[in-house]
């Protein structure tokens, strides 16, 4: 039973399109995240949500809009896709907001913009 | 701003060797440090989490140490196996639980 699941796993789309990636966690965690892993394999935080509220937005372009309908879901919508958005996007969750908790990652969504 | 560095970037060893992966960080004000494993085309799997008050954690053949004052952590893998081949990432957590990652060490264990 997958703890953090995200869909789709692979997504190829044209520049200018709008796309969404969905994420769900069944761990009962309060906090969810989106991380981006670029072509150099460097993982970086994008957003952090706690109980459906945005806590951290790490200077991500406003073409990226996370939405949390409930604390088990955190979806990522991307408008007007650009070539530079090609990356692997990881959803993650932890028990709560503060340090000290193990963070659980989904298997990633490979986005390719052509 | 926290910076996490991992050395070496890649490592190739024969099966059975003991090995050490290194991680250093610039800001010692951390809540914890975590080691992850990433297999090609897969997500991250948490291996060990060391709280800032701890000095080491062990899980099976893995042992991770933390020296906050010097900004260093090591991951020791005993009796390496081909199945250990993966990229190993260390990450520090501070404040709102968000992780700052190193770029990883790509490990290849040959039979």
Short mmCIF file of C-alpha atoms in Angstrom, two decimals:
data_model
loop_
_atom_site.label_atom_id
_atom_site.label_comp_id
_atom_site.label_asym_id
_atom_site.label_seq_id
_atom_site.Cartn_x
_atom_site.Cartn_y
_atom_site.Cartn_z
CA UNK A 1 0.00 0.00 0.00
CA UNK A 2 1.79 3.12 -1.26
CA UNK A 3 2.30 5.78 1.41
CA UNK A 4 2.81 8.77 -0.90
CA UNK A 5 1.49 8.35 -4.41
CA UNK A 6 1.66 10.81 -7.26
CA UNK A 7 0.25 10.77 -10.78
CA UNK A 8 1.13 10.79 -13.57
CA UNK A 9 4.56 9.20 -13.37
CA UNK A 10 5.52 10.41 -16.84
CA UNK A 11 4.25 13.46 -18.66
CA UNK A 12 5.38 14.82 -22.03
CA UNK A 13 3.78 18.04 -23.14
CA UNK A 14 4.33 21.03 -25.38
CA UNK A 15 5.49 24.47 -24.34
CA UNK A 16 2.66 26.74 -23.36
CA UNK A 17 0.37 23.98 -22.12
CA UNK A 18 -1.10 23.77 -18.62
CA UNK A 19 -0.69 20.53 -16.68
CA UNK A 20 -1.34 19.15 -13.20
CA UNK A 21 0.37 16.57 -11.03
CA UNK A 22 -1.63 14.98 -8.23
CA UNK A 23 -0.35 13.73 -4.91
CA UNK A 24 -1.99 11.79 -2.11
CA UNK A 25 -0.63 10.47 1.18
CA UNK A 26 -2.32 7.84 3.35
CA UNK A 27 -0.04 8.26 6.36
CA UNK A 28 -2.25 10.69 8.24
CA UNK A 29 0.45 13.34 8.05
CA UNK A 30 -0.27 17.03 8.51
CA UNK A 31 2.47 18.38 6.25
CA UNK A 32 3.07 17.90 2.55
CA UNK A 33 5.72 19.19 0.17
CA UNK A 34 6.68 19.54 -3.45
CA UNK A 35 10.35 19.16 -4.39
CA UNK A 36 11.95 19.61 -7.80
CA UNK A 37 14.93 17.59 -9.04
CA UNK A 38 16.60 19.25 -11.99
CA UNK A 39 18.75 17.78 -14.76
CA UNK A 40 21.79 17.93 -12.48
CA UNK A 41 19.92 15.76 -9.97
CA UNK A 42 19.77 18.57 -7.46
CA UNK A 43 16.68 18.35 -5.21
CA UNK A 44 15.15 21.57 -4.00
CA UNK A 45 12.06 22.46 -1.98
CA UNK A 46 9.30 24.28 -3.87
CA UNK A 47 6.35 24.38 -1.48
CA UNK A 48 5.37 23.25 1.98
CA UNK A 49 1.77 22.92 3.19
CA UNK A 50 0.56 22.25 6.72
CA UNK A 51 -3.07 21.31 7.27
CA UNK A 52 -3.97 22.69 3.85
CA UNK A 53 -2.24 26.01 4.45
CA UNK A 54 0.76 27.24 2.47
CA UNK A 55 3.76 27.62 4.74
CA UNK A 56 6.70 27.90 2.40
CA UNK A 57 7.00 29.09 -1.18
CA UNK A 58 10.62 29.04 -2.20
CA UNK A 59 10.53 31.80 -4.84
CA UNK A 60 8.82 29.55 -7.32
CA UNK A 61 7.34 31.34 -10.37
CA UNK A 62 3.65 32.02 -9.96
CA UNK A 63 2.99 29.79 -12.98
CA UNK A 64 3.22 27.04 -10.36
CA UNK A 65 0.14 26.89 -8.17
CA UNK A 66 -0.19 24.22 -5.48
CA UNK A 67 -3.63 23.33 -4.22
CA UNK A 68 -4.48 21.33 -1.12
CA UNK A 69 -8.15 20.33 -1.00
CA UNK A 70 -7.53 18.43 2.24
CA UNK A 71 -4.49 17.52 4.26
CA UNK A 72 -4.08 14.18 2.45
CA UNK A 73 -3.77 15.79 -0.98
CA UNK A 74 -1.43 18.35 -2.49
CA UNK A 75 -1.72 18.91 -6.20
CA UNK A 76 0.61 20.95 -8.39
CA UNK A 77 -0.75 22.90 -11.32
CA UNK A 78 1.65 24.45 -13.82
CA UNK A 79 0.53 27.09 -16.31
CA UNK A 80 2.23 28.07 -19.56
CA UNK A 81 4.88 25.37 -19.37
CA UNK A 82 8.42 26.29 -20.38
CA UNK A 83 11.34 24.13 -21.49
CA UNK A 84 13.09 24.85 -18.20
CA UNK A 85 10.25 23.25 -16.27
CA UNK A 86 11.43 19.84 -17.45
CA UNK A 87 12.42 18.01 -14.28
CA UNK A 88 11.32 15.36 -11.86
CA UNK A 89 8.78 16.59 -9.32
CA UNK A 90 8.57 14.79 -6.00
CA UNK A 91 5.74 14.99 -3.54
CA UNK A 92 6.51 14.25 0.11
CA UNK A 93 4.90 14.27 3.52
CA UNK A 94 5.84 14.34 7.20
CA UNK A 95 3.97 14.03 10.48
CA UNK A 96 4.03 17.74 11.15
CA UNK A 97 5.79 20.92 10.28
CA UNK A 98 8.72 20.94 12.60
CA UNK A 99 12.10 19.30 12.31
CA UNK A 100 12.69 15.87 13.76
CA UNK A 101 10.35 13.90 11.53
CA UNK A 102 11.14 11.47 8.79
CA UNK A 103 9.99 12.72 5.42
CA UNK A 104 8.39 10.23 3.04
CA UNK A 105 8.70 10.74 -0.70
CA UNK A 106 6.58 9.66 -3.62
CA UNK A 107 8.19 8.02 -6.63
CA UNK A 108 8.33 11.20 -8.66
CA UNK A 109 6.68 12.60 -11.77
CA UNK A 110 8.93 12.98 -14.81
CA UNK A 111 7.87 16.08 -16.71
CA UNK A 112 9.30 16.72 -20.18
CA UNK A 113 8.39 19.93 -21.98
CA UNK A 114 9.08 19.91 -25.71
CA UNK B 1 21.80 29.81 3.75
CA UNK B 2 22.52 26.13 4.32
CA UNK B 3 24.79 24.38 1.83
CA UNK B 4 25.22 20.62 1.84
CA UNK B 5 28.16 18.99 0.08
CA UNK B 6 28.71 15.31 -0.56
CA UNK B 7 32.02 13.71 -1.35
CA UNK B 8 32.77 11.75 -3.43
CA UNK B 9 30.31 12.42 -6.24
CA UNK B 10 30.71 8.84 -7.44
CA UNK B 11 32.24 5.71 -5.98
CA UNK B 12 32.85 2.27 -7.44
CA UNK B 13 33.83 -0.62 -5.19
CA UNK B 14 33.96 -4.42 -5.41
CA UNK B 15 31.41 -6.41 -3.48
CA UNK B 16 32.26 -7.01 0.16
CA UNK B 17 34.11 -3.78 0.81
CA UNK B 18 33.27 -1.48 3.69
CA UNK B 19 32.82 2.10 2.56
CA UNK B 20 32.19 5.60 3.87
CA UNK B 21 30.19 8.36 2.26
CA UNK B 22 30.76 11.90 3.45
CA UNK B 23 28.39 14.80 3.92
CA UNK B 24 29.23 18.31 5.15
CA UNK B 25 26.97 21.25 5.89
CA UNK B 26 27.67 24.92 6.52
CA UNK B 27 25.04 25.81 9.15
CA UNK B 28 25.13 23.67 12.30
CA UNK B 29 21.71 24.93 13.49
CA UNK B 30 19.87 21.85 12.27
CA UNK B 31 17.07 19.75 13.74
CA UNK B 32 18.22 16.57 12.13
CA UNK B 33 20.13 15.04 9.27
CA UNK B 34 18.73 12.32 7.06
CA UNK B 35 20.30 9.91 4.66
CA UNK B 36 18.26 8.78 1.68
CA UNK B 37 18.72 6.28 -1.08
CA UNK B 38 17.53 6.95 -4.63
CA UNK B 39 17.37 4.19 -7.22
CA UNK B 40 17.24 5.13 -10.93
CA UNK B 41 13.74 6.15 -11.93
CA UNK B 42 12.51 5.90 -8.36
CA UNK B 43 11.75 8.17 -5.46
CA UNK B 44 13.75 8.58 -2.30
CA UNK B 45 13.79 6.06 0.50
CA UNK B 46 14.72 7.26 3.95
CA UNK B 47 17.58 5.20 5.39
CA UNK B 48 18.51 6.87 8.65
CA UNK B 49 17.50 9.97 10.54
CA UNK B 50 19.82 11.42 13.17
CA UNK B 51 18.36 13.99 15.53
CA UNK B 52 20.59 16.95 16.36
CA UNK B 53 21.05 15.61 19.90
CA UNK B 54 22.28 12.22 18.67
CA UNK B 55 25.68 11.20 17.44
CA UNK B 56 24.82 8.14 15.42
CA UNK B 57 22.12 5.82 14.16
CA UNK B 58 22.36 2.24 12.94
CA UNK B 59 20.18 0.14 10.72
CA UNK B 60 21.47 -3.25 9.66
CA UNK B 61 24.70 -2.77 7.71
CA UNK B 62 24.31 1.01 7.74
CA UNK B 63 25.68 3.35 10.36
CA UNK B 64 25.37 7.12 10.17
CA UNK B 65 27.23 9.53 12.41
CA UNK B 66 26.68 13.21 13.05
CA UNK B 67 29.14 15.82 14.30
CA UNK B 68 27.16 19.03 14.41
CA UNK B 69 29.99 21.20 15.65
CA UNK B 70 32.16 20.37 12.65
CA UNK B 71 29.22 20.22 10.24
CA UNK B 72 29.84 16.65 9.15
CA UNK B 73 28.05 13.36 8.78
CA UNK B 74 29.22 10.03 7.47
CA UNK B 75 27.33 7.02 6.21
CA UNK B 76 29.18 3.78 6.73
CA UNK B 77 28.11 0.75 4.70
CA UNK B 78 29.51 -2.56 5.85
CA UNK B 79 30.09 -5.54 3.56
CA UNK B 80 28.71 -3.81 0.48
CA UNK B 81 26.51 -5.76 -1.95
CA UNK B 82 25.52 -5.13 -5.58
CA UNK B 83 22.03 -4.32 -4.32
CA UNK B 84 23.48 -1.32 -2.51
CA UNK B 85 24.16 0.35 -5.86
CA UNK B 86 22.18 3.59 -5.87
CA UNK B 87 22.59 7.31 -5.27
CA UNK B 88 22.87 8.25 -1.61
CA UNK B 89 21.68 11.68 -0.58
CA UNK B 90 22.11 13.46 2.70
CA UNK B 91 19.84 16.29 3.76
CA UNK B 92 19.59 18.60 6.74
CA UNK B 93 16.36 19.83 8.28
CA UNK B 94 15.94 23.14 10.05
CA UNK B 95 12.97 25.27 10.90
CA UNK B 96 9.92 24.17 8.95
CA UNK B 97 11.10 20.62 8.29
CA UNK B 98 12.11 21.40 4.74
CA UNK B 99 15.19 19.57 3.67
CA UNK B 100 18.35 20.96 2.11
CA UNK B 101 19.91 18.25 0.00
CA UNK B 102 23.40 17.52 -1.15
CA UNK B 103 23.91 16.45 -4.75
CA UNK B 104 24.42 12.84 -3.77
CA UNK B 105 27.04 10.14 -4.10
CA UNK B 106 26.44 7.63 -6.87
CA UNK B 107 27.57 4.23 -5.60
CA UNK B 108 28.28 1.22 -7.80
CA UNK B 109 29.06 -2.08 -6.16
CA UNK B 110 30.33 -4.65 -8.63
CA UNK B 111 29.98 -8.41 -8.10
#
